Tab-separated table of C-alpha atoms in Angstrom:
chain	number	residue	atom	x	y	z
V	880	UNK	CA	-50.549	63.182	43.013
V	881	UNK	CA	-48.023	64.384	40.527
V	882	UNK	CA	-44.326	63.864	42.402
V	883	UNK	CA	-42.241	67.319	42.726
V	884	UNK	CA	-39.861	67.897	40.513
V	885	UNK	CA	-35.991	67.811	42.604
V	886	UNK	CA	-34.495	70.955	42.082
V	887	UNK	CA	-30.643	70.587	41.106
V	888	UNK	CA	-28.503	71.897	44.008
V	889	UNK	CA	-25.923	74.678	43.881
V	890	UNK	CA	-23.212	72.135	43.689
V	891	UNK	CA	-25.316	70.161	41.061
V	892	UNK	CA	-25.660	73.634	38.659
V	893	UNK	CA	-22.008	74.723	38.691
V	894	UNK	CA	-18.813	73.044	36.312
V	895	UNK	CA	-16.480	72.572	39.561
V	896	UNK	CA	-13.712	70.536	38.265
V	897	UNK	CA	-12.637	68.600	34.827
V	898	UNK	CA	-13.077	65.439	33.948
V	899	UNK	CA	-11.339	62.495	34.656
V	900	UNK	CA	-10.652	63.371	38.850
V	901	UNK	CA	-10.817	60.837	41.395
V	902	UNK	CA	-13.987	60.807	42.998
V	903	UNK	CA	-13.994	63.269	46.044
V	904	UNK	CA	-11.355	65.415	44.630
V	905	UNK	CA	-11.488	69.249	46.037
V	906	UNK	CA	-8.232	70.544	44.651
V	907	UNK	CA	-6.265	69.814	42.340
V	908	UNK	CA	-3.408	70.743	39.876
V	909	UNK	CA	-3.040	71.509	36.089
V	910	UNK	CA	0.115	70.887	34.230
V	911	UNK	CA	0.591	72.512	31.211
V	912	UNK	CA	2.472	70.300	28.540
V	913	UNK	CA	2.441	72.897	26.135
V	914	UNK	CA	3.982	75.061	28.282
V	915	UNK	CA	6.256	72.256	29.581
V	916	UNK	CA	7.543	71.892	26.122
V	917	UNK	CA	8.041	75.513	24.908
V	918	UNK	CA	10.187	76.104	27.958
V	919	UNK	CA	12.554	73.114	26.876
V	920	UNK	CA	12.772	74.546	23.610
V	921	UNK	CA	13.692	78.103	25.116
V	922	UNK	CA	16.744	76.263	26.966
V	923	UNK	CA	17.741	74.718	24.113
V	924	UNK	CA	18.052	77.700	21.760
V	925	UNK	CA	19.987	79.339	24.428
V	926	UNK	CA	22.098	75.950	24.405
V	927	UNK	CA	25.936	76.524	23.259
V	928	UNK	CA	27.270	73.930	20.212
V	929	UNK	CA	27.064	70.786	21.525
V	930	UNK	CA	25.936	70.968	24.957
V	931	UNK	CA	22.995	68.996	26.350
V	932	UNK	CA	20.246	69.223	28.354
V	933	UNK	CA	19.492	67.952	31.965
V	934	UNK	CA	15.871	67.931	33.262
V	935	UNK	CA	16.346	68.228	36.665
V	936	UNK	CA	13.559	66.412	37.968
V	937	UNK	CA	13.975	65.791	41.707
V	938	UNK	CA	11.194	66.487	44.370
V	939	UNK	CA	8.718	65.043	42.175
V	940	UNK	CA	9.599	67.465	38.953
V	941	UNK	CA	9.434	70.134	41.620
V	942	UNK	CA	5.987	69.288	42.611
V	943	UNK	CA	4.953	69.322	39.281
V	944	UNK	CA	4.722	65.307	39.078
V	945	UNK	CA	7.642	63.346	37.798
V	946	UNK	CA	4.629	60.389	35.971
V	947	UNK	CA	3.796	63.779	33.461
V	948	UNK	CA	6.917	65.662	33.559
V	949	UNK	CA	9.617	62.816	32.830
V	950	UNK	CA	8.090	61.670	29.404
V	951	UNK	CA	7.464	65.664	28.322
V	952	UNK	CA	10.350	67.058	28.941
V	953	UNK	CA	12.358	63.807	26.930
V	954	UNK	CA	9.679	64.623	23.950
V	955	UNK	CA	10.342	68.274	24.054
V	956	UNK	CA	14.553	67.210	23.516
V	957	UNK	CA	15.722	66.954	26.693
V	958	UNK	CA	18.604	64.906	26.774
V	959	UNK	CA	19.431	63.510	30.167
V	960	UNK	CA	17.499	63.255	33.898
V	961	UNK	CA	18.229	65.191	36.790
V	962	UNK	CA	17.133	63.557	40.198
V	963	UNK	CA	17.796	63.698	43.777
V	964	UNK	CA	18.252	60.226	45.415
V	965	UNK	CA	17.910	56.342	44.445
V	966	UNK	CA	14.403	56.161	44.842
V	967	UNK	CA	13.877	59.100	42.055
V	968	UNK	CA	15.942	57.756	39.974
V	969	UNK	CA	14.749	54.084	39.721
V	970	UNK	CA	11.162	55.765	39.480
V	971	UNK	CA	12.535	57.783	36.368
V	972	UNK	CA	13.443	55.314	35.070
V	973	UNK	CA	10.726	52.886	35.074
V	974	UNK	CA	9.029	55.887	33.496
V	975	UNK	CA	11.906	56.827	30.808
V	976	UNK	CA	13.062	53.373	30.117
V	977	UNK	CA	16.270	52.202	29.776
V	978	UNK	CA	18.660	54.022	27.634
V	979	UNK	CA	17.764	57.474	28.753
V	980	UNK	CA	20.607	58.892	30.767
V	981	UNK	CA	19.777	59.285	34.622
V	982	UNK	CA	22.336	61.295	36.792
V	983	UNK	CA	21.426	60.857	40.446
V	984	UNK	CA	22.633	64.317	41.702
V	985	UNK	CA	23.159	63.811	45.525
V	986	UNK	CA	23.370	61.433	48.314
V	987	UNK	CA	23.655	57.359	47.541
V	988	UNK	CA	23.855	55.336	51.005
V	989	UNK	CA	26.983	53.010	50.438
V	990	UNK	CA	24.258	49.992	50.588
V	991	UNK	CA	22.677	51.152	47.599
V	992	UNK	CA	25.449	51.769	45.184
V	993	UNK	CA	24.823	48.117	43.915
V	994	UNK	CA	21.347	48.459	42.939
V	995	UNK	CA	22.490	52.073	40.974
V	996	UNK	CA	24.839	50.252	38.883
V	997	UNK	CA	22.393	47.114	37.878
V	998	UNK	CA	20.244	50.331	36.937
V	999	UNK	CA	22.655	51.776	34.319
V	1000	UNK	CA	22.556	55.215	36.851
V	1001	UNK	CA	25.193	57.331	36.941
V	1002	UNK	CA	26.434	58.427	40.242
V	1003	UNK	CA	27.569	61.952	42.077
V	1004	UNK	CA	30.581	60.888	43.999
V	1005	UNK	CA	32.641	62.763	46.622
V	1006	UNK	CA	33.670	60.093	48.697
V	1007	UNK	CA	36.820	57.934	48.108
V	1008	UNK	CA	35.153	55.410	50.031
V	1009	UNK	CA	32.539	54.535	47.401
V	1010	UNK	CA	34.404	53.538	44.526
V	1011	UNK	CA	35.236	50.319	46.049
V	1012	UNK	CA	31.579	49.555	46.225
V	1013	UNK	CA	31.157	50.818	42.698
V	1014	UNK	CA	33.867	48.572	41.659
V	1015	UNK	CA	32.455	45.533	43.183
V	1016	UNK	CA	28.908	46.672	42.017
V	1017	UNK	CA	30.559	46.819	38.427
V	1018	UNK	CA	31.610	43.500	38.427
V	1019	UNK	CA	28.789	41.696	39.599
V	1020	UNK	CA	26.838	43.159	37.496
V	1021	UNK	CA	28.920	43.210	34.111
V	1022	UNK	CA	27.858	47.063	33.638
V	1023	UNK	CA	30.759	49.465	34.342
V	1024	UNK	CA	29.486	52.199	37.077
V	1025	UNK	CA	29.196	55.399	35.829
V	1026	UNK	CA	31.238	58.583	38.007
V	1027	UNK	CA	30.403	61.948	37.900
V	1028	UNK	CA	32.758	63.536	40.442
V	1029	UNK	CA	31.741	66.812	42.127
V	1030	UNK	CA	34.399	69.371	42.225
V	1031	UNK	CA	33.703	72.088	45.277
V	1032	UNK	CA	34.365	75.582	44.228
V	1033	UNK	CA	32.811	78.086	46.939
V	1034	UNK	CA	29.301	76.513	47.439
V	1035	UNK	CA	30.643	74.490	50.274
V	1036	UNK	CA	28.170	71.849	50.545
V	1037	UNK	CA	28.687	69.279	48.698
V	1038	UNK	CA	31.372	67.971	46.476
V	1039	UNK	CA	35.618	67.817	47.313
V	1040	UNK	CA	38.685	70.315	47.067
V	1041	UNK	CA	41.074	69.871	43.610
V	1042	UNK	CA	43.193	67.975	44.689
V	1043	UNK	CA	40.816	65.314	46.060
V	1044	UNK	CA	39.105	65.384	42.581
V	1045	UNK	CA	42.204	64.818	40.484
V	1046	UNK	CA	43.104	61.833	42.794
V	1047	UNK	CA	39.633	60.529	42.186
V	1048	UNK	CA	40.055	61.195	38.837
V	1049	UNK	CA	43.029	58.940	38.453
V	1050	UNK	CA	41.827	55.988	40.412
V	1051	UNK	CA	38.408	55.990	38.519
V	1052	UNK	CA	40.211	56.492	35.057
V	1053	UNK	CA	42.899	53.629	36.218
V	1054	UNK	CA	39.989	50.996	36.824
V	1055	UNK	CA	38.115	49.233	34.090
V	1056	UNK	CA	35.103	49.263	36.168
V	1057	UNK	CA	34.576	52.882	36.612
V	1058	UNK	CA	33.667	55.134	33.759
V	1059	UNK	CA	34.578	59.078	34.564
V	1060	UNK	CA	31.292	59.745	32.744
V	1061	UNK	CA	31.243	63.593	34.435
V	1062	UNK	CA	33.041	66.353	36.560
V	1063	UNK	CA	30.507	68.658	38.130
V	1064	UNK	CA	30.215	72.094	40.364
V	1065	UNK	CA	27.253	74.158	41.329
V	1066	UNK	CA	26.861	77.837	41.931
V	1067	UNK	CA	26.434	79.363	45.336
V	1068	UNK	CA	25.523	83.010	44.320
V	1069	UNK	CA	24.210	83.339	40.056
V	1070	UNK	CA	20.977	83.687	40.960
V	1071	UNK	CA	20.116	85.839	44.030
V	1072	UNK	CA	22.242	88.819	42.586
V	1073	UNK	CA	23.444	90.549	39.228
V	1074	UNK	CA	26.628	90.950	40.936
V	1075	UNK	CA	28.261	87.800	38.882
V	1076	UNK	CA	31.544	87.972	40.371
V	1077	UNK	CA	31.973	85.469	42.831
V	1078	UNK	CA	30.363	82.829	39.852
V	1079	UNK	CA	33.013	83.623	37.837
V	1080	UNK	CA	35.199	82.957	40.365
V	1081	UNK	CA	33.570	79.798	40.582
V	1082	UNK	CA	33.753	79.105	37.146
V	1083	UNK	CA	37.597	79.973	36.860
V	1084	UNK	CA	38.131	76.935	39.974
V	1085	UNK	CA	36.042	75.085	37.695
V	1086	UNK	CA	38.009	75.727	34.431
V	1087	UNK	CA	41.556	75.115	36.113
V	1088	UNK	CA	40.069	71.240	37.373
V	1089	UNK	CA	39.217	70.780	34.254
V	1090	UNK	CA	42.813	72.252	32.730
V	1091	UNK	CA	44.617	69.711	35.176
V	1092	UNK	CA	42.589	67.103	34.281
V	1093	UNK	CA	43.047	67.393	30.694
V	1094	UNK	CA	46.832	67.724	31.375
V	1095	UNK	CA	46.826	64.206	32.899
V	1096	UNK	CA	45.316	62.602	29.640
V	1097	UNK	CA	41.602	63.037	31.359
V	1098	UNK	CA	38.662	64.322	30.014
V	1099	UNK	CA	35.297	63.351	31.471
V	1100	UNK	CA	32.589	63.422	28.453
V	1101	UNK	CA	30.495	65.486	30.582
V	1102	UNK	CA	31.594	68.707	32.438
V	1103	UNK	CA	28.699	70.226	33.895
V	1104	UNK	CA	28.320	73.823	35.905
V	1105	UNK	CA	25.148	75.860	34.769
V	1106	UNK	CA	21.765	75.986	36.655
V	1107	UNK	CA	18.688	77.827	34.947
V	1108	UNK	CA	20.442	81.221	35.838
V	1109	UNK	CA	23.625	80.276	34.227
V	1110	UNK	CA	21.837	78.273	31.340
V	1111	UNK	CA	20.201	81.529	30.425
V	1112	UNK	CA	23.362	84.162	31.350
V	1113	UNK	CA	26.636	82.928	30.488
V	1114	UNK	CA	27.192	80.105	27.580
V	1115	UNK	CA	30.277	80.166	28.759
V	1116	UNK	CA	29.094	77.946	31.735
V	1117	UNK	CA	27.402	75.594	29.596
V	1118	UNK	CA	30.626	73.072	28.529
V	1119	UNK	CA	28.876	69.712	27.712
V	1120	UNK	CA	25.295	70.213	29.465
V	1121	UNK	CA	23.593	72.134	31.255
V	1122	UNK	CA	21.411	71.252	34.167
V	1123	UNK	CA	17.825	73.274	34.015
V	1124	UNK	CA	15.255	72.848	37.377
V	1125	UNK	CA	13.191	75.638	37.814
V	1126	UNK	CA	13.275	77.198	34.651
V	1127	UNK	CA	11.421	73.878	32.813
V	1128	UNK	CA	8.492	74.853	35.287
V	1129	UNK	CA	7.879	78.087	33.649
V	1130	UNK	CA	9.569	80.220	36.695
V	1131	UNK	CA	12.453	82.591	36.643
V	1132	UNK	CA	15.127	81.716	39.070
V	1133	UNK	CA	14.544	84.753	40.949
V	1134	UNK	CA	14.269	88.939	39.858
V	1135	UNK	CA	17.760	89.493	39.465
V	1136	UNK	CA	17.979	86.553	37.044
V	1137	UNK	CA	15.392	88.150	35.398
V	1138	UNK	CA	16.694	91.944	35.749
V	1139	UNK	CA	20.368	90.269	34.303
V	1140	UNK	CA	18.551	88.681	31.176
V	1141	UNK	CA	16.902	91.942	30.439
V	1142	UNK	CA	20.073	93.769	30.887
V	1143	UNK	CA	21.584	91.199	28.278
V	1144	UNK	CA	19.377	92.243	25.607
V	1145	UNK	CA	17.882	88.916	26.211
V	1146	UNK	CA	14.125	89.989	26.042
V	1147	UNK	CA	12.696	87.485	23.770
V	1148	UNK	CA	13.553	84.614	26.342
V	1149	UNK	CA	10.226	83.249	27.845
V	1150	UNK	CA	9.220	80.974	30.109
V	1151	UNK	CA	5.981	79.947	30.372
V	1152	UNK	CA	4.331	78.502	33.879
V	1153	UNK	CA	3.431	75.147	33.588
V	1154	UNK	CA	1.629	74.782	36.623
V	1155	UNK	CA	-2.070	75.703	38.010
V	1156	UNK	CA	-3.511	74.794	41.338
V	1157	UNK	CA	-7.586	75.171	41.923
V	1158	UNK	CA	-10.173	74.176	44.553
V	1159	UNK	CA	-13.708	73.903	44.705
V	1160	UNK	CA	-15.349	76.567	46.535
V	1161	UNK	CA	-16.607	74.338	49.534
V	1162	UNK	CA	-19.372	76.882	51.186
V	1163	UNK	CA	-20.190	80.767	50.865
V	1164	UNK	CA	-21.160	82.469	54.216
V	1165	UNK	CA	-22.269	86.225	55.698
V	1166	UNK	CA	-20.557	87.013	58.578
V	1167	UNK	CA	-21.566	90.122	60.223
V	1168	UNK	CA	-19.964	93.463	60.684
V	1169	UNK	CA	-17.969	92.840	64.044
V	1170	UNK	CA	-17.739	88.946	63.304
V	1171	UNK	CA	-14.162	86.910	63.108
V	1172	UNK	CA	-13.091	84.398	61.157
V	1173	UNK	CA	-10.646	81.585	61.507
V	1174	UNK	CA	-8.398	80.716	64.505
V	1175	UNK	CA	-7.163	83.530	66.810
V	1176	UNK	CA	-9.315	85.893	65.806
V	1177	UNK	CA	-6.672	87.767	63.481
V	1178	UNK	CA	-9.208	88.472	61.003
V	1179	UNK	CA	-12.362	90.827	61.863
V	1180	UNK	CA	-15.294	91.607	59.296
V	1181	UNK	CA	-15.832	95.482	59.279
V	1182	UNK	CA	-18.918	95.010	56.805
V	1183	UNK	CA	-21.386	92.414	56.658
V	1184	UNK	CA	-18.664	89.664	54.393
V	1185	UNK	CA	-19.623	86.999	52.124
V	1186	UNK	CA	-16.765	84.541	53.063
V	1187	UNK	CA	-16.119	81.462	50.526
V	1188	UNK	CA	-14.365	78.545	52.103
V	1189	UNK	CA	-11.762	76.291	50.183
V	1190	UNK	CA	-11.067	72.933	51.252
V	1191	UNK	CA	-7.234	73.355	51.316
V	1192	UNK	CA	-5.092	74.121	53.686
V	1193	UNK	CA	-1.179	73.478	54.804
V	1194	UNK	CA	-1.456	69.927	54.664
V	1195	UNK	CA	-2.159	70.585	50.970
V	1196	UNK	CA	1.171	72.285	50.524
V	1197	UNK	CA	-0.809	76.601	51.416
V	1198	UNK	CA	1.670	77.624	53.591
V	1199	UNK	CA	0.297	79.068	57.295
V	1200	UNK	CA	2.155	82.335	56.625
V	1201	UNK	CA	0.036	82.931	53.741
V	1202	UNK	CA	-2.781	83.962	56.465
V	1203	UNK	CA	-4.150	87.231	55.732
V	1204	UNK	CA	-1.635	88.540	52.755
V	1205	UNK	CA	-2.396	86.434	50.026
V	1206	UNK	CA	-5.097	86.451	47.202
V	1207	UNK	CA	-7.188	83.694	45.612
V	1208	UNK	CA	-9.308	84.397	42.190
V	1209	UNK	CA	-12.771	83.515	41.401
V	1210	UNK	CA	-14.365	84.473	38.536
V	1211	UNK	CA	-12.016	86.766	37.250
V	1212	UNK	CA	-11.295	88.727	40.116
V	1213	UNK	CA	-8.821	89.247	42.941
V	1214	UNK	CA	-10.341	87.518	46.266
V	1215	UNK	CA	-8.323	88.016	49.677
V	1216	UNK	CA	-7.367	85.507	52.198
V	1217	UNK	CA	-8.585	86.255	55.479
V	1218	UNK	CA	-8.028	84.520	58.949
V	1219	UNK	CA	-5.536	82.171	59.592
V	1220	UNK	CA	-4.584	78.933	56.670
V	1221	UNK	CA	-5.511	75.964	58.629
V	1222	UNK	CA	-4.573	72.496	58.274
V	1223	UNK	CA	-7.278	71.066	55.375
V	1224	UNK	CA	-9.021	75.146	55.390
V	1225	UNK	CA	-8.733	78.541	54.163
V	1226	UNK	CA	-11.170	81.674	53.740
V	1227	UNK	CA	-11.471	84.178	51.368
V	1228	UNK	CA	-13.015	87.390	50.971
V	1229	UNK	CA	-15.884	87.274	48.233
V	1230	UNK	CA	-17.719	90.014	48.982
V	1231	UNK	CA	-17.031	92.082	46.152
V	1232	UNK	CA	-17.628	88.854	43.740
V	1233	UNK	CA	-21.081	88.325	43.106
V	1234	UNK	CA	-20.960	85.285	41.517
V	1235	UNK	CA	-19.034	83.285	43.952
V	1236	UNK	CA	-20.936	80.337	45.133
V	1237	UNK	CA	-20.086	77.327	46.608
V	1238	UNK	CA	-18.970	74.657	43.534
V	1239	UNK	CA	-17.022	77.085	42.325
V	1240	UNK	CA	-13.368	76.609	41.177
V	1241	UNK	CA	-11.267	79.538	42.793
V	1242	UNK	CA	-7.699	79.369	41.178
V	1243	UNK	CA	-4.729	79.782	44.100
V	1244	UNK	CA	-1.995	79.743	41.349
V	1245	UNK	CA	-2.792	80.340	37.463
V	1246	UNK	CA	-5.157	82.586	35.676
V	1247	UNK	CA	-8.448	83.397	35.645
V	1248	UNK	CA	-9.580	86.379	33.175
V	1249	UNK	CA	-7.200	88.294	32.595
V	1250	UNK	CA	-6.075	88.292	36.313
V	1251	UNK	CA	-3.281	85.710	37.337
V	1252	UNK	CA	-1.081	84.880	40.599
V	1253	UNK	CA	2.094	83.030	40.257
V	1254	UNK	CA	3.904	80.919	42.460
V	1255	UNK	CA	6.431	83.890	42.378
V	1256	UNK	CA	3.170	85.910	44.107
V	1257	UNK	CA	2.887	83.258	46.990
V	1258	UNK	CA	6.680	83.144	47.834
V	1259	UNK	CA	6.970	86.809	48.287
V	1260	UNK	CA	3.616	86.918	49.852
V	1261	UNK	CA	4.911	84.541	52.359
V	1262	UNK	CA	8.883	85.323	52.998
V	1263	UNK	CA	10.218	82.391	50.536
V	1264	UNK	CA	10.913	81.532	46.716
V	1265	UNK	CA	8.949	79.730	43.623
V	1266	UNK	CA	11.073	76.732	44.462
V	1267	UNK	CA	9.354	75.700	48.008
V	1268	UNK	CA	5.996	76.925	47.066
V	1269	UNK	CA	5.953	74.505	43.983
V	1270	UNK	CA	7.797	71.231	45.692
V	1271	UNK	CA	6.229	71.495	48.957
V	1272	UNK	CA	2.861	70.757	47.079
V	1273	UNK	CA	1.246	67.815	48.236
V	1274	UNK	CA	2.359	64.764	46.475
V	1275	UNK	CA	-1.214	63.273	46.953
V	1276	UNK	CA	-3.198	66.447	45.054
V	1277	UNK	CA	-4.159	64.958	41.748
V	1278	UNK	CA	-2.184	66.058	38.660
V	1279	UNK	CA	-3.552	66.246	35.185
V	1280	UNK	CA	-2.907	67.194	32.275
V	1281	UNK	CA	-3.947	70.416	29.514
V	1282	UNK	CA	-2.659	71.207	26.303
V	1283	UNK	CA	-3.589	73.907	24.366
V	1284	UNK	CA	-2.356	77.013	26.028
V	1285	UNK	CA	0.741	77.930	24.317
V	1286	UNK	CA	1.311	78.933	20.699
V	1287	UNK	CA	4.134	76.155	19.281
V	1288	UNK	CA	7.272	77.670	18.673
């Protein structure tokens, strides 16, 4: 008897996810290189003469995965490495190599100044207390330990008063150990207004340190104040580098940044989102009119509901207070979530999608068609900005690479 021919499954007939993914990968995320790139070269034409760029690349490239990010953004002409703690910045720079400038931009545990020195990283101080242990670090090692000192000048979080700084200042520039490699600030309010005034008060505290350091025979080589807002607003803010997080990723720093640059004439700047998170379509259900879905019964079908389930949930970095306001796309097309995210699980509503089926890639952030949602989407869908959305991903989602989406320029 002649054997029946298998007939290939759902899963089996449907493209669910590129090549190259670890075996049992459900989600995952693209990162656009292209896209990486063109947004370092949109910072640097916006660059004043002879200032340098700073990927900041803490929080794993802000979720965007330091193992791609780090050696694209040096490619594209970034200068120097922004990253948040020891760990990050031995990581970068296994990945960069020596000789690429790493600033570590906040907290060092006294215990661990040693090991930043034998690294050739420069350090954020605002502690007295730690040059000692820089000093000591320095001589062990033969390498002199490298001082950026952070000036506080409204933020109040971290950094010191004036006066502190200047006495830093001295004692670093009086020791042959300690290089003043950089005299820092950061912004508390250029980005969540386009009411600039309280920056520029910033940036006048700023100016005078940097007056009264200069009038003591000190000049760090790198004074350093703009964030993407600044970087894109005020050249003025830019000194000797400039220190660009979000913006690399493609995402303004909020509306009024954006609102400002328009109101600046400044409509040719683009950034370009870099990042794209999709899942495989797990199963497609009917529930009937009257039927609920997901925990607590906060969704209720009014019409008999083709419901596609994603295997991702807040574990995978979908926020719970996504539930019921956001929007997934399949095929083109606008999908809603309904019932509540749970921890590995979401639903959507495909009802209206007739080709949803399960193997299917739905797209959470990035295009599909000519539709698209943006991490911008999910934080105002869910009461927060682009910056938690993106670095709250989970580390453990596999990240790979595209090219090919973005006209060089």
């Amino acid at each position: 008897m002649a054997r029946k021919t298998a007939q290939p499954t759902e899963l089996e007939t449907v493209a669910a996810r590129p090549k190259g993914l670890p075996a049992g990968t459900v989600s995952w995320l693209e990162i656009d290189l292209d896209a990486l790139a063109a947004n370092v070269r949109a910072f640097r034409s916006r660059l004043a003469p002879g200032a340098r760029l700073m990927a900041v690349v803490k929080s794993n490239a802000y979720g965007h995965g330091a193992e791609l990010v780090v050696p694209a953004v040096l490619d594209a002409g970034a200068e120097w490495l922004g990253v948040g703690n020891l760990a990050e910045a031995l990581d970068a720079r296994r990945i960069a190599g020596d000789g690429v400038p790493v600033l570590i931009l906040q907290h060092v545990p006294a215990q661990d100044l040693p090991d930043a020195v034998a690294a050739d990283l420069a350090v954020t101080v605002y502690d007295g207390a730690a040059l000692e242990r820089l000093r000591r670090a320095a001589r062990r090692t033969g390498k002199p330990a490298r001082v950026h000192l952070k000036l506080e000048t409204g933020t109040h979080r971290q950094g010191l008063p004036l006066e502190d700084v200047l006495a830093l200042a001295r004692e670093v520039a009086s020791a042959p150990e300690l290089r003043l490699e950089g005299l820092s600030t950061h912004f508390a309010d250029i980005e969540d207004t386009t009411d600039h005034r309280f920056a520029m008060e910033q940036l006048a505290r700023f100016r005078d340190a940097v007056g009264r350091l200069e009038a003591e025979g000190i000049r760090p080589r790198y004074r350093h104040a703009a964030c993407s807002a600044a970087a894109v607003l005020f050249p003025e803010t830019h000194f000797d580098m400039v220190r660009v997080g979000i913006g690399l990723y493609g995402q303004w720093p909020s509306r009024e940044t954006f609102v400002s640059a328009r109101e600046r004439g400044l409509s040719g700047f683009r950034l370009v989102p870099v990042l794209a998170w999709k899942a495989v379509i797990a199963q497609v259900k009917t529930v009937p009119p009257g039927g609920y879905v997901g925990y607590g019964r906060t969704w209720r079908a009014t019409r008999a509901t083709r419901i596609a389930v994603l295997p991702v949930g807040y574990y995978e970095g979908y926020t719970r207070s996504l539930s019921n306001r956001a929007y997934v796309l399949v095929a083109g097309r606008r999908a809603p979530v309904v019932g509540r995210i749970c921890m590995n699980m979401m639903m959507a509503d495909v009802t209206d999608i007739a080709e949803a089926a399960a193997g299917m890639p739905a797209v959470l952030i990035g295009r599909s068609g000519e539709e698209e949602i943006r991490a911008g989407d999910l934080a105002e869908w869910s009461g927060t900005i682009a910056y938690e959305v993106l670095s709250r991903l989970n580390p453990a989602l596999p990240r790979i690479p595209v090219r090919g989406t973005v006209t060089p320029g």
